GROMACS .gro file of C-alpha atoms in nm:
model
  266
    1UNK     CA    1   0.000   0.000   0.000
    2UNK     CA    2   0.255   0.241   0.062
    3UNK     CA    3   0.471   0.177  -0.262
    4UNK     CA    4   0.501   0.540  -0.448
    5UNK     CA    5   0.557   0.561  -0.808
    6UNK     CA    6   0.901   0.673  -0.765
    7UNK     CA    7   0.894   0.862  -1.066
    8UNK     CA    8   0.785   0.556  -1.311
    9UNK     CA    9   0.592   0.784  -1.502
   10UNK     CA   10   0.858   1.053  -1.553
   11UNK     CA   11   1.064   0.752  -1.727
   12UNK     CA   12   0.798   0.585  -1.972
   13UNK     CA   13   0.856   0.834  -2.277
   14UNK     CA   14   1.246   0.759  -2.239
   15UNK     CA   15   1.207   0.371  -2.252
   16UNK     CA   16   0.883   0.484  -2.548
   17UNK     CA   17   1.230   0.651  -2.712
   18UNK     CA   18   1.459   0.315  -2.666
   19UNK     CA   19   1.147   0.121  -2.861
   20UNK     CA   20   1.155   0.392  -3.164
   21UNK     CA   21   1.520   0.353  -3.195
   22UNK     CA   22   1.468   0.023  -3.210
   23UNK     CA   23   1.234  -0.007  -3.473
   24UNK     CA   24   1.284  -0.252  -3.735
   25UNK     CA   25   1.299  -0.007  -4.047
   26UNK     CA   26   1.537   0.253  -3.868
   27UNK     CA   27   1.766   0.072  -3.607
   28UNK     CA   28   2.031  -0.051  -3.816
   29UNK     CA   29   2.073   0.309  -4.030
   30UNK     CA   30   2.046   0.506  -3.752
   31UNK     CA   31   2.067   0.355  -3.427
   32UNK     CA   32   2.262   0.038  -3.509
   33UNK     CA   33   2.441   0.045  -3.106
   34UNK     CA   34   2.110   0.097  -2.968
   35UNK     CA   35   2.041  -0.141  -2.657
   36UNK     CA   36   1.725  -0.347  -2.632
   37UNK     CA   37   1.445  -0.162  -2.443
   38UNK     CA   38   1.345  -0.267  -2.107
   39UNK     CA   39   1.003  -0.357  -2.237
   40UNK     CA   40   0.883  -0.454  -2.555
   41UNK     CA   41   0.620  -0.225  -2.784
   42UNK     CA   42   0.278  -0.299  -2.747
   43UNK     CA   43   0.211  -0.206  -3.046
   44UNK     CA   44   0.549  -0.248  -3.283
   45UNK     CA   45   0.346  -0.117  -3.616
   46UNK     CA   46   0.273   0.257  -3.439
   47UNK     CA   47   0.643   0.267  -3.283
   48UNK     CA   48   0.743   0.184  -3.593
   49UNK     CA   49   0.544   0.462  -3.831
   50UNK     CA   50   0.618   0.700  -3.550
   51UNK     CA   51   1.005   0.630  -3.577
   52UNK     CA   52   1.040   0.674  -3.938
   53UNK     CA   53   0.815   0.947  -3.894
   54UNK     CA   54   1.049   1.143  -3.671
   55UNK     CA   55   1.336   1.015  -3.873
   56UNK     CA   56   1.213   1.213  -4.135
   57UNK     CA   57   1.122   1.501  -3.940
   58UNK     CA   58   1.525   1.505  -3.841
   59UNK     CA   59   1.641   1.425  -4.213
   60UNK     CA   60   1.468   1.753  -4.332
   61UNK     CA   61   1.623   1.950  -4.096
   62UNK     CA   62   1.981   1.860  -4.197
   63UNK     CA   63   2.185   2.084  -4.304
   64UNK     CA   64   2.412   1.824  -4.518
   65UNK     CA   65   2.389   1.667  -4.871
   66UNK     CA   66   2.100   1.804  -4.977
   67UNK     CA   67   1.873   1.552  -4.819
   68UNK     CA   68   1.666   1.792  -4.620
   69UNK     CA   69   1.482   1.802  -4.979
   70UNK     CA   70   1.409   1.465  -5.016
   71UNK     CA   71   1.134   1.431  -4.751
   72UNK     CA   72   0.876   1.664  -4.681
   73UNK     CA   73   0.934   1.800  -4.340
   74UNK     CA   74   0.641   1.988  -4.216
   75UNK     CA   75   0.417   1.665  -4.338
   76UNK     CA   76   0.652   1.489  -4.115
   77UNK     CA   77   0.616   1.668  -3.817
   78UNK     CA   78   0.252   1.648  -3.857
   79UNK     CA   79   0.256   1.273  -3.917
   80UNK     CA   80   0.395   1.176  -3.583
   81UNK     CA   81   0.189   1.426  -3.390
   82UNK     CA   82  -0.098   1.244  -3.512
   83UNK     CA   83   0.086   0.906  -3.393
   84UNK     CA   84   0.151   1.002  -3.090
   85UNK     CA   85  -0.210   1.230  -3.015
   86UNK     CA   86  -0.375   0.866  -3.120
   87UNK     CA   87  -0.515   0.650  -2.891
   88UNK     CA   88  -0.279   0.342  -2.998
   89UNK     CA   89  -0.025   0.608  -2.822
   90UNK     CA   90  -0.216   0.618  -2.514
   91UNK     CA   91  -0.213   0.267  -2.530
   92UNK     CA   92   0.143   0.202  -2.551
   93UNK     CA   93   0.243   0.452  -2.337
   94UNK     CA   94  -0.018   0.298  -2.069
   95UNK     CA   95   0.181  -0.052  -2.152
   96UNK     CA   96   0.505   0.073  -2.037
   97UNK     CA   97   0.412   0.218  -1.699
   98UNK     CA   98   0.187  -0.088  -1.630
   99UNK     CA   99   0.484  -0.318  -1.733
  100UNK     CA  100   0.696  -0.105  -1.484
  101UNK     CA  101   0.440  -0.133  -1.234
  102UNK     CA  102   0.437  -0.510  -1.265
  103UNK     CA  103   0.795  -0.590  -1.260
  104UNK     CA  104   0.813  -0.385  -0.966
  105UNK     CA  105   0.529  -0.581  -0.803
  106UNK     CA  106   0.683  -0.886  -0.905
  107UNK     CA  107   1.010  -0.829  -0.606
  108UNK     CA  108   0.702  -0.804  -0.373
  109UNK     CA  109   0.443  -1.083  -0.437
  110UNK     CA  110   0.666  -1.329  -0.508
  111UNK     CA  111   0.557  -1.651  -0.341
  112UNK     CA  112   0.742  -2.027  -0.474
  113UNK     CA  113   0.438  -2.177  -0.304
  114UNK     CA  114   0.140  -2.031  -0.443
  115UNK     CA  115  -0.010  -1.684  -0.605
  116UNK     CA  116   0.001  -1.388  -0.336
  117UNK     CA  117  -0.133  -1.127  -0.527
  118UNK     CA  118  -0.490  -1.178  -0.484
  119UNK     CA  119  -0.405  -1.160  -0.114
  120UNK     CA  120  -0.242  -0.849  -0.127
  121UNK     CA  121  -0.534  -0.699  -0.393
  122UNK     CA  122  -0.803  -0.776  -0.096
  123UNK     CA  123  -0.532  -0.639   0.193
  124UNK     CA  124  -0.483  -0.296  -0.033
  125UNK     CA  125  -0.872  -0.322  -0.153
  126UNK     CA  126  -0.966  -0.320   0.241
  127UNK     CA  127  -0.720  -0.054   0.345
  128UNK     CA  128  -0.835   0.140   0.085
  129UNK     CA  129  -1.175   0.150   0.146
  130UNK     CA  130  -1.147   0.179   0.538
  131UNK     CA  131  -1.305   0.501   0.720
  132UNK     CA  132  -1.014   0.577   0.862
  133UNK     CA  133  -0.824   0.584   0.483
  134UNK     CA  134  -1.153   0.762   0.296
  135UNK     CA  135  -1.174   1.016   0.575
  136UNK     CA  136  -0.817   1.099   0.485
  137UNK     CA  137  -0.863   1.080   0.171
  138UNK     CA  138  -1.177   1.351   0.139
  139UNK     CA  139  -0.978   1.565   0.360
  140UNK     CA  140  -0.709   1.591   0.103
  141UNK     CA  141  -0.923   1.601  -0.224
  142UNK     CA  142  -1.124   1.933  -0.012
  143UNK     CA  143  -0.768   2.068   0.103
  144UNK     CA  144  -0.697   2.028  -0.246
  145UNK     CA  145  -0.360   1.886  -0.221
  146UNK     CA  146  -0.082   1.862  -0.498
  147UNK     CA  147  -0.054   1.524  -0.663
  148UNK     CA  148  -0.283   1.329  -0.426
  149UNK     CA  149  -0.556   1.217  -0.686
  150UNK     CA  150  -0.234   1.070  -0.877
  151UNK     CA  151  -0.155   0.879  -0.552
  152UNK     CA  152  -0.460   0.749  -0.582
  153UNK     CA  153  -0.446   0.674  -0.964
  154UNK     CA  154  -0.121   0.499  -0.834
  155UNK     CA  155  -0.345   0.277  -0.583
  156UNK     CA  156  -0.607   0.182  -0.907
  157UNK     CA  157  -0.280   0.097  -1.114
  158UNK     CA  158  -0.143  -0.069  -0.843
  159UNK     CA  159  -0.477  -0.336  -0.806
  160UNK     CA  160  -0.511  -0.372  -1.174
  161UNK     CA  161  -0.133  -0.513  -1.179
  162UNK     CA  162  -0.228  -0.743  -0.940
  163UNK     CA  163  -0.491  -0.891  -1.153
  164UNK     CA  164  -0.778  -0.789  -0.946
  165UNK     CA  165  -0.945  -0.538  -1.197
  166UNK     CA  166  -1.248  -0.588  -1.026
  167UNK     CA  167  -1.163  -0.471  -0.709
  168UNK     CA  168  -0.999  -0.162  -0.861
  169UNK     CA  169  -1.353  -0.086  -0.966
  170UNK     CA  170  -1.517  -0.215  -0.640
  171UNK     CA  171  -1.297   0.069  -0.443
  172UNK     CA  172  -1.337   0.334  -0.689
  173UNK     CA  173  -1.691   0.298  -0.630
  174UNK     CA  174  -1.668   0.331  -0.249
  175UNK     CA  175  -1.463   0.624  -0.279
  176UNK     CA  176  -1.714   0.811  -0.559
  177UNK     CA  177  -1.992   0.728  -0.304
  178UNK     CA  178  -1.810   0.902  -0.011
  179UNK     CA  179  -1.725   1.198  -0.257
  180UNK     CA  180  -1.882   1.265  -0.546
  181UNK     CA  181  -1.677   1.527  -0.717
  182UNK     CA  182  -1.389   1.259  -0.703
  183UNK     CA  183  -1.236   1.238  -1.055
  184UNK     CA  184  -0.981   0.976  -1.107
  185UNK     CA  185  -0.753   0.972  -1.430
  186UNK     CA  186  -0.581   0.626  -1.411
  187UNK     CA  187  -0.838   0.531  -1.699
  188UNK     CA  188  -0.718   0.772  -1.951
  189UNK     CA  189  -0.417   0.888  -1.811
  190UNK     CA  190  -0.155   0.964  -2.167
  191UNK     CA  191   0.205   0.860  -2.055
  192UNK     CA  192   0.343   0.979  -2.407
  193UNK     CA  193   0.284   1.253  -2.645
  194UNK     CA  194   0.404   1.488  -2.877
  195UNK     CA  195   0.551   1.739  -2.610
  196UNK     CA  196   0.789   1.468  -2.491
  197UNK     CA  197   0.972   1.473  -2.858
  198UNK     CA  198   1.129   1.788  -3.121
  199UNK     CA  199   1.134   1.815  -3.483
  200UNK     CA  200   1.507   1.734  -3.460
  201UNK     CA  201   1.485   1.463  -3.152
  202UNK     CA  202   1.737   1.262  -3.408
  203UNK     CA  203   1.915   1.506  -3.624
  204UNK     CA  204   2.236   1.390  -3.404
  205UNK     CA  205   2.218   1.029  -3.545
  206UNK     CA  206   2.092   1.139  -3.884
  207UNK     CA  207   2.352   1.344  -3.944
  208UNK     CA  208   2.608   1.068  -3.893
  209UNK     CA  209   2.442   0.819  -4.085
  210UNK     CA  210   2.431   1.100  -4.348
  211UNK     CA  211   2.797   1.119  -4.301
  212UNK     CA  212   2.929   0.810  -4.357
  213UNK     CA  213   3.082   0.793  -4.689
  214UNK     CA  214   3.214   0.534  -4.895
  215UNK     CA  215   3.472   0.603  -5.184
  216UNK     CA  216   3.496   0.481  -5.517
  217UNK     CA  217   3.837   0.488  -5.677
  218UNK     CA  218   3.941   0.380  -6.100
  219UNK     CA  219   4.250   0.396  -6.269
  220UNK     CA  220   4.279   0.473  -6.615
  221UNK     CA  221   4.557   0.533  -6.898
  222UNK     CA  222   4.635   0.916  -6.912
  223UNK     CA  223   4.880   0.915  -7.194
  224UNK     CA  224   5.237   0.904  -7.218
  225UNK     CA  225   5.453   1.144  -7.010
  226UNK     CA  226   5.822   1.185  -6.936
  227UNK     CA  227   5.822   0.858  -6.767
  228UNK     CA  228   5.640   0.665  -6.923
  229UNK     CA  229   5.248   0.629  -6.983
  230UNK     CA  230   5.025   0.858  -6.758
  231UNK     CA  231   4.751   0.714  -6.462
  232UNK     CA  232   4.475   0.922  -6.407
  233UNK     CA  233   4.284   0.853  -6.074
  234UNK     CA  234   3.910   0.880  -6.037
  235UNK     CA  235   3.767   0.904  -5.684
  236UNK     CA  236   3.378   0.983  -5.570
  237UNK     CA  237   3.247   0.982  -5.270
  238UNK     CA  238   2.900   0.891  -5.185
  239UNK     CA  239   2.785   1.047  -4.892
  240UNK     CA  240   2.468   0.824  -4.672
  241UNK     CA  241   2.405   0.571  -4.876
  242UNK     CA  242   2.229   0.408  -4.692
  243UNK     CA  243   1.967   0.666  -4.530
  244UNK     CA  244   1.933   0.754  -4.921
  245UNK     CA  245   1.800   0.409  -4.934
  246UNK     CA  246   1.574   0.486  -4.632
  247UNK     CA  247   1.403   0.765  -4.780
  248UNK     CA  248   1.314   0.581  -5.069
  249UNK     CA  249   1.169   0.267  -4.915
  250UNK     CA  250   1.027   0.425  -4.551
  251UNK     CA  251   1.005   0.766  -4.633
  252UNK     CA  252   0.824   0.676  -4.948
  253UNK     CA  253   0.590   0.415  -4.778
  254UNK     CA  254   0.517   0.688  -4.542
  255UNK     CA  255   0.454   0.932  -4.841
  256UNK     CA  256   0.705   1.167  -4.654
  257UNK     CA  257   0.939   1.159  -4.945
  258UNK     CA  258   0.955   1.424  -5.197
  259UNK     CA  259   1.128   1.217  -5.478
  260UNK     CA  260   1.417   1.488  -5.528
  261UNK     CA  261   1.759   1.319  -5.520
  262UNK     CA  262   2.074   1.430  -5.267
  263UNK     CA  263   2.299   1.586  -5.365
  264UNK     CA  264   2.555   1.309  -5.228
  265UNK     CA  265   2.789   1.197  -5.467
  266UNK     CA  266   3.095   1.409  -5.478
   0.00000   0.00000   0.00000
């Protein structure tokens, strides 16, 4: 009963931002030394349109190559807004903090002889819904005090994890009965947003993947000279080959590419 959140929440859009790097169609251009994320996406399709997305946002505020032309970056922008103003984004967001929740839990209630949890749902259930805890608790709400109907969003998180939905119900309905203007948010709570990210959230690894070149060097007769017959040497450079290739698979799937070339090859 008296676990805190301990700043859980705070964290969920950081481990949201280890799952976008680690989306399938831009890890290995972009974030290729990206660790795994604590918890897996529960929804891989929106961290993945939402990655590119932002990818794209980044790529058309670069300042190198020319490839700040080849996506559209205002439609970008607004593209993962939307993703992340979408209810699949309150979704996953709600994911990660009740997957934090639950591994936390898991330290507590764990029992090799049998499941504890439902025991401590009905201990936390029956605090919660003693006089002596509701009489505190409508003192608070009338005093108006900071944070406290989050603590008590935490409590309602807290018996879901424990598999005792139910009961989370059962003791928001005591507490609504003992005051009425009581308005709880662990229901619809958004973890995640567009606030938490920038236009150029990756314009650091974009720009190195745009900078990695490869060079391309041929020979080839140059005439005859005072020594002998002449070499000339050819080299180009092709700047980011491969987020070039990006752009026209992703980008273009996403229709956030413009179809003008960079100007790369040097």
């Amino acid at each position: 009963m008296n676990m805190t959140d301990g700043g859980m929440a705070s964290t969920v859009p950081g481990v949201f931002l280890s799952q976008l790097k680690n989306a399938p169609s831009v890890k290995g251009t972009f974030f290729p030394d990206e660790p795994p994320p604590n918890f897996a996406p529960a929804n891989p399709a929106l961290v993945d349109r939402t990655a590119g997305a932002l990818v794209c946002s980044a790529i058309g505020r670069s300042a190198l190559h020319g490839f700040a032309a080849t996506v559209d970056a205002a439609k970008s922008e607004a593209r993962w807004r939307t993703e992340l103003n979408s209810t699949d984004a309150l979704a996953a967001g709600r994911a990660i903090y009740r997957d934090m929740i639950a591994l936390r839990l898991e330290g507590l209630t764990f029992s090799e002889t049998r499941n504890m949890r439902p025991d401590y749902a009905s201990a936390v259930a029956n605090q919660a819904t003693s006089p002596a805890f509701i009489n505190l608790m409508m003192n608070r709400l009338i005093a108006r005090e900071a944070n406290f109907v989050e603590q008590l969003d935490f409590i309602m998180f807290k018996l879901e994890a424990l598999d005792a939905a139910p009961l989370a119900r059962t003791v928001e309905g005591q507490w609504k009965s003992a005051y009425p203007p009581l308005q709880l948010t662990w229901q619809t709570r958004a973890f995640i947003g567009p606030d938490n990210y920038k236009v150029d959230t990756f314009i650091n690894e974009v720009n190195t993947a745009i900078s990695r070149e490869r060079t391309q060097t041929r020979t080839y007769p140059a005439g005859w000279g005072p020594d002998g017959p002449g070499v000339a040497v050819d080299r180009t450079t092709y700047y980011g080959e491969a987020v070039a290739d990006f752009v026209k698979s992703q980008a273009a799937a996403l229709g956030l590419a413009t179809g003008v070339a960079p100007t790369n090859v040097h």
